[in-house]
mmCIF file of C-alpha atoms in Angstrom:
data_model
loop_
_atom_site.group_PDB
_atom_site.id
_atom_site.type_symbol
_atom_site.label_atom_id
_atom_site.label_comp_id
_atom_site.label_asym_id
_atom_site.label_seq_id
_atom_site.Cartn_x
_atom_site.Cartn_y
_atom_site.Cartn_z
ATOM 1 C CA UNK A 1 -55.685 123.214 -7.868
ATOM 2 C CA UNK A 2 -53.255 126.272 -8.517
ATOM 3 C CA UNK A 3 -52.518 124.355 -11.481
ATOM 4 C CA UNK A 4 -56.049 124.056 -12.021
ATOM 5 C CA UNK A 5 -57.171 127.565 -10.775
ATOM 6 C CA UNK A 6 -54.396 128.020 -12.885
ATOM 7 C CA UNK A 7 -55.967 127.213 -15.981
ATOM 8 C CA UNK A 8 -59.142 128.374 -15.535
ATOM 9 C CA UNK A 9 -58.720 131.677 -14.899
ATOM 10 C CA UNK A 10 -56.055 131.638 -18.037
ATOM 11 C CA UNK A 11 -59.879 130.123 -20.718
ATOM 12 C CA UNK A 12 -61.766 133.022 -19.476
ATOM 13 C CA UNK A 13 -59.138 135.691 -20.235
ATOM 14 C CA UNK A 14 -58.683 133.360 -23.582
ATOM 15 C CA UNK A 15 -62.273 133.239 -24.357
ATOM 16 C CA UNK A 16 -62.981 136.853 -22.830
ATOM 17 C CA UNK A 17 -59.680 138.817 -25.273
ATOM 18 C CA UNK A 18 -62.109 135.820 -28.024
ATOM 19 C CA UNK A 19 -65.774 137.191 -27.452
ATOM 20 C CA UNK A 20 -64.129 140.701 -27.064
ATOM 21 C CA UNK A 21 -62.490 140.439 -31.707
ATOM 22 C CA UNK A 22 -65.930 139.068 -32.643
ATOM 23 C CA UNK A 23 -68.239 141.207 -31.823
ATOM 24 C CA UNK A 24 -65.023 144.111 -32.344
ATOM 25 C CA UNK A 25 -65.527 142.663 -35.631
ATOM 26 C CA UNK A 26 -69.033 142.766 -35.707
ATOM 27 C CA UNK A 27 -69.947 146.221 -35.369
ATOM 28 C CA UNK A 28 -66.981 146.796 -37.572
ATOM 29 C CA UNK A 29 -69.187 145.943 -40.528
ATOM 30 C CA UNK A 30 -72.383 146.257 -39.525
ATOM 31 C CA UNK A 31 -71.644 150.405 -39.107
ATOM 32 C CA UNK A 32 -70.092 150.829 -42.532
ATOM 33 C CA UNK A 33 -72.080 154.023 -43.789
ATOM 34 C CA UNK A 34 -72.214 157.661 -45.044
ATOM 35 C CA UNK A 35 -74.173 160.559 -44.944
ATOM 36 C CA UNK A 36 -76.709 161.269 -47.669
ATOM 37 C CA UNK A 37 -79.166 164.197 -47.934
ATOM 38 C CA UNK A 38 -81.790 161.127 -47.953
ATOM 39 C CA UNK A 39 -81.382 159.798 -45.160
ATOM 40 C CA UNK A 40 -79.014 159.815 -42.249
ATOM 41 C CA UNK A 41 -76.425 156.903 -42.627
ATOM 42 C CA UNK A 42 -73.626 158.098 -41.171
ATOM 43 C CA UNK A 43 -69.679 156.402 -40.480
ATOM 44 C CA UNK A 44 -68.685 155.167 -37.285
ATOM 45 C CA UNK A 45 -65.608 154.164 -37.806
ATOM 46 C CA UNK A 46 -64.606 157.328 -36.186
ATOM 47 C CA UNK A 47 -65.363 155.512 -32.686
ATOM 48 C CA UNK A 48 -63.366 156.070 -29.656
ATOM 49 C CA UNK A 49 -61.553 153.078 -27.912
ATOM 50 C CA UNK A 50 -62.792 154.476 -24.676
ATOM 51 C CA UNK A 51 -66.776 154.363 -26.438
ATOM 52 C CA UNK A 52 -68.920 152.450 -23.810
ATOM 53 C CA UNK A 53 -71.179 150.199 -26.126
ATOM 54 C CA UNK A 54 -74.433 152.057 -26.178
ATOM 55 C CA UNK A 55 -77.714 150.053 -27.064
ATOM 56 C CA UNK A 56 -79.741 150.968 -29.808
ATOM 57 C CA UNK A 57 -83.187 152.614 -27.627
ATOM 58 C CA UNK A 58 -86.501 154.059 -30.037
ATOM 59 C CA UNK A 59 -85.815 157.120 -30.536
ATOM 60 C CA UNK A 60 -90.013 158.266 -29.325
ATOM 61 C CA UNK A 61 -93.497 156.596 -30.442
ATOM 62 C CA UNK A 62 -93.307 158.431 -33.455
ATOM 63 C CA UNK A 63 -93.604 157.247 -36.667
ATOM 64 C CA UNK A 64 -89.730 157.054 -39.072
ATOM 65 C CA UNK A 65 -88.684 160.334 -40.831
ATOM 66 C CA UNK A 66 -86.019 160.667 -42.817
ATOM 67 C CA UNK A 67 -83.263 163.621 -41.683
ATOM 68 C CA UNK A 68 -80.158 165.212 -42.571
ATOM 69 C CA UNK A 69 -76.973 166.914 -41.195
ATOM 70 C CA UNK A 70 -74.581 170.212 -41.383
ATOM 71 C CA UNK A 71 -72.268 167.612 -40.669
ATOM 72 C CA UNK A 72 -71.315 164.393 -38.450
ATOM 73 C CA UNK A 73 -67.543 165.834 -37.150
ATOM 74 C CA UNK A 74 -66.148 168.813 -36.159
ATOM 75 C CA UNK A 75 -62.688 170.284 -35.569
ATOM 76 C CA UNK A 76 -61.972 173.254 -32.404
ATOM 77 C CA UNK A 77 -58.489 173.342 -33.767
ATOM 78 C CA UNK A 78 -56.155 174.416 -30.914
ATOM 79 C CA UNK A 79 -57.662 175.090 -27.947
ATOM 80 C CA UNK A 80 -56.196 177.010 -24.371
ATOM 81 C CA UNK A 81 -57.004 173.623 -21.778
ATOM 82 C CA UNK A 82 -59.750 175.265 -19.209
ATOM 83 C CA UNK A 83 -61.497 176.502 -22.407
ATOM 84 C CA UNK A 84 -65.365 176.297 -22.525
ATOM 85 C CA UNK A 85 -66.242 175.715 -26.601
ATOM 86 C CA UNK A 86 -69.500 174.927 -27.526
ATOM 87 C CA UNK A 87 -70.588 174.245 -31.995
ATOM 88 C CA UNK A 88 -73.842 173.920 -33.281
ATOM 89 C CA UNK A 89 -74.968 171.177 -34.953
ATOM 90 C CA UNK A 90 -77.758 171.341 -37.637
ATOM 91 C CA UNK A 91 -80.330 168.577 -38.620
ATOM 92 C CA UNK A 92 -83.095 169.025 -41.134
ATOM 93 C CA UNK A 93 -86.057 167.476 -41.811
ATOM 94 C CA UNK A 94 -85.645 165.688 -45.550
ATOM 95 C CA UNK A 95 -88.192 163.113 -44.275
ATOM 96 C CA UNK A 96 -93.160 163.835 -44.458
ATOM 97 C CA UNK A 97 -93.134 162.787 -40.090
ATOM 98 C CA UNK A 98 -92.869 165.565 -37.623
ATOM 99 C CA UNK A 99 -88.780 164.967 -36.387
ATOM 100 C CA UNK A 100 -88.363 164.405 -32.541
ATOM 101 C CA UNK A 101 -84.894 164.532 -31.002
ATOM 102 C CA UNK A 102 -85.636 162.469 -27.584
ATOM 103 C CA UNK A 103 -82.507 161.998 -26.166
ATOM 104 C CA UNK A 104 -78.494 163.239 -27.004
ATOM 105 C CA UNK A 105 -76.645 161.487 -24.746
ATOM 106 C CA UNK A 106 -72.606 162.805 -23.967
ATOM 107 C CA UNK A 107 -69.776 160.008 -23.985
ATOM 108 C CA UNK A 108 -68.679 161.831 -20.775
ATOM 109 C CA UNK A 109 -69.446 164.578 -18.126
ATOM 110 C CA UNK A 110 -67.199 166.731 -20.367
ATOM 111 C CA UNK A 111 -69.607 166.870 -23.053
ATOM 112 C CA UNK A 112 -73.751 169.150 -22.276
ATOM 113 C CA UNK A 113 -76.112 169.199 -24.744
ATOM 114 C CA UNK A 114 -78.650 171.384 -25.862
ATOM 115 C CA UNK A 115 -80.909 170.271 -28.729
ATOM 116 C CA UNK A 116 -84.684 171.844 -30.180
ATOM 117 C CA UNK A 117 -86.889 169.962 -28.039
ATOM 118 C CA UNK A 118 -90.040 170.748 -30.536
ATOM 119 C CA UNK A 119 -91.029 168.434 -33.304
ATOM 120 C CA UNK A 120 -89.594 169.930 -36.286
ATOM 121 C CA UNK A 121 -91.410 169.207 -39.380
ATOM 122 C CA UNK A 122 -90.957 168.770 -42.391
ATOM 123 C CA UNK A 123 -88.689 170.533 -44.554
ATOM 124 C CA UNK A 124 -87.450 172.480 -40.949
ATOM 125 C CA UNK A 125 -83.697 173.322 -39.355
ATOM 126 C CA UNK A 126 -83.441 172.265 -35.271
ATOM 127 C CA UNK A 127 -80.284 172.429 -33.290
ATOM 128 C CA UNK A 128 -77.588 170.038 -31.820
ATOM 129 C CA UNK A 129 -75.399 172.053 -29.304
ATOM 130 C CA UNK A 130 -72.293 169.958 -27.734
ATOM 131 C CA UNK A 131 -70.910 172.436 -24.753
ATOM 132 C CA UNK A 132 -67.489 171.422 -23.930
ATOM 133 C CA UNK A 133 -65.485 171.757 -20.485
ATOM 134 C CA UNK A 134 -61.577 171.239 -21.395
ATOM 135 C CA UNK A 135 -60.276 171.259 -17.945
ATOM 136 C CA UNK A 136 -59.298 168.041 -17.425
ATOM 137 C CA UNK A 137 -57.726 167.512 -20.920
ATOM 138 C CA UNK A 138 -53.935 168.082 -22.345
ATOM 139 C CA UNK A 139 -53.327 167.346 -26.233
ATOM 140 C CA UNK A 140 -55.334 165.597 -28.698
ATOM 141 C CA UNK A 141 -58.968 164.372 -27.747
ATOM 142 C CA UNK A 142 -62.197 162.891 -30.065
ATOM 143 C CA UNK A 143 -65.238 163.060 -27.664
ATOM 144 C CA UNK A 144 -68.941 162.027 -28.922
ATOM 145 C CA UNK A 145 -72.575 162.679 -28.572
ATOM 146 C CA UNK A 146 -75.327 159.819 -29.412
ATOM 147 C CA UNK A 147 -78.303 162.014 -30.891
ATOM 148 C CA UNK A 148 -81.983 159.515 -30.156
ATOM 149 C CA UNK A 149 -84.098 160.568 -32.966
ATOM 150 C CA UNK A 150 -87.209 159.330 -34.792
ATOM 151 C CA UNK A 151 -85.195 157.894 -37.924
ATOM 152 C CA UNK A 152 -84.360 154.068 -39.147
ATOM 153 C CA UNK A 153 -80.660 153.908 -37.780
ATOM 154 C CA UNK A 154 -80.895 155.607 -34.562
ATOM 155 C CA UNK A 155 -78.214 157.173 -32.743
ATOM 156 C CA UNK A 156 -77.422 158.903 -35.048
ATOM 157 C CA UNK A 157 -72.572 159.819 -33.777
ATOM 158 C CA UNK A 158 -71.674 163.235 -33.661
ATOM 159 C CA UNK A 159 -68.183 163.908 -32.743
ATOM 160 C CA UNK A 160 -65.509 166.271 -32.682
ATOM 161 C CA UNK A 161 -62.359 167.129 -31.638
ATOM 162 C CA UNK A 162 -60.275 169.474 -29.966
ATOM 163 C CA UNK A 163 -55.676 169.779 -29.916
ATOM 164 C CA UNK A 164 -55.740 171.562 -26.554
ATOM 165 C CA UNK A 165 -52.857 173.371 -25.770
ATOM 166 C CA UNK A 166 -51.378 174.517 -22.029
ATOM 167 C CA UNK A 167 -52.472 177.360 -20.031
#
């Protein structure tokens, strides 16, 4: 009986490891991209190991458009533990339909978003601000937020890093 349970347990663990590797490879092969001025594409290679899988949710019922980011990654550099910092990412509507940011989902509770709620007209800019509270961290950290917009490859992943120093 114990042998049978051991074999079943090992089989389940082995299957789980194989499944994770296949999913990891699938995500890696699907997620390479570049940022261009014509449309939003992004490099997901900056995923954080702790990042849960985010299911693609529709940005809105709006027609698709294209957009360009001023940047998709920001480095705060060295900050003191307990500092509350923020960074503004600019997004420009490069398409012909209004750009709608329907949601910004941070990867953890230490990051809070603010973003342009009104539709961003073609040629105009909107803002996504990520506020980070470093109180519970030490050393190098990398965090992210998924931005759901009405572009083809939504969500767009914004990331930032910081080197948190003791007080």
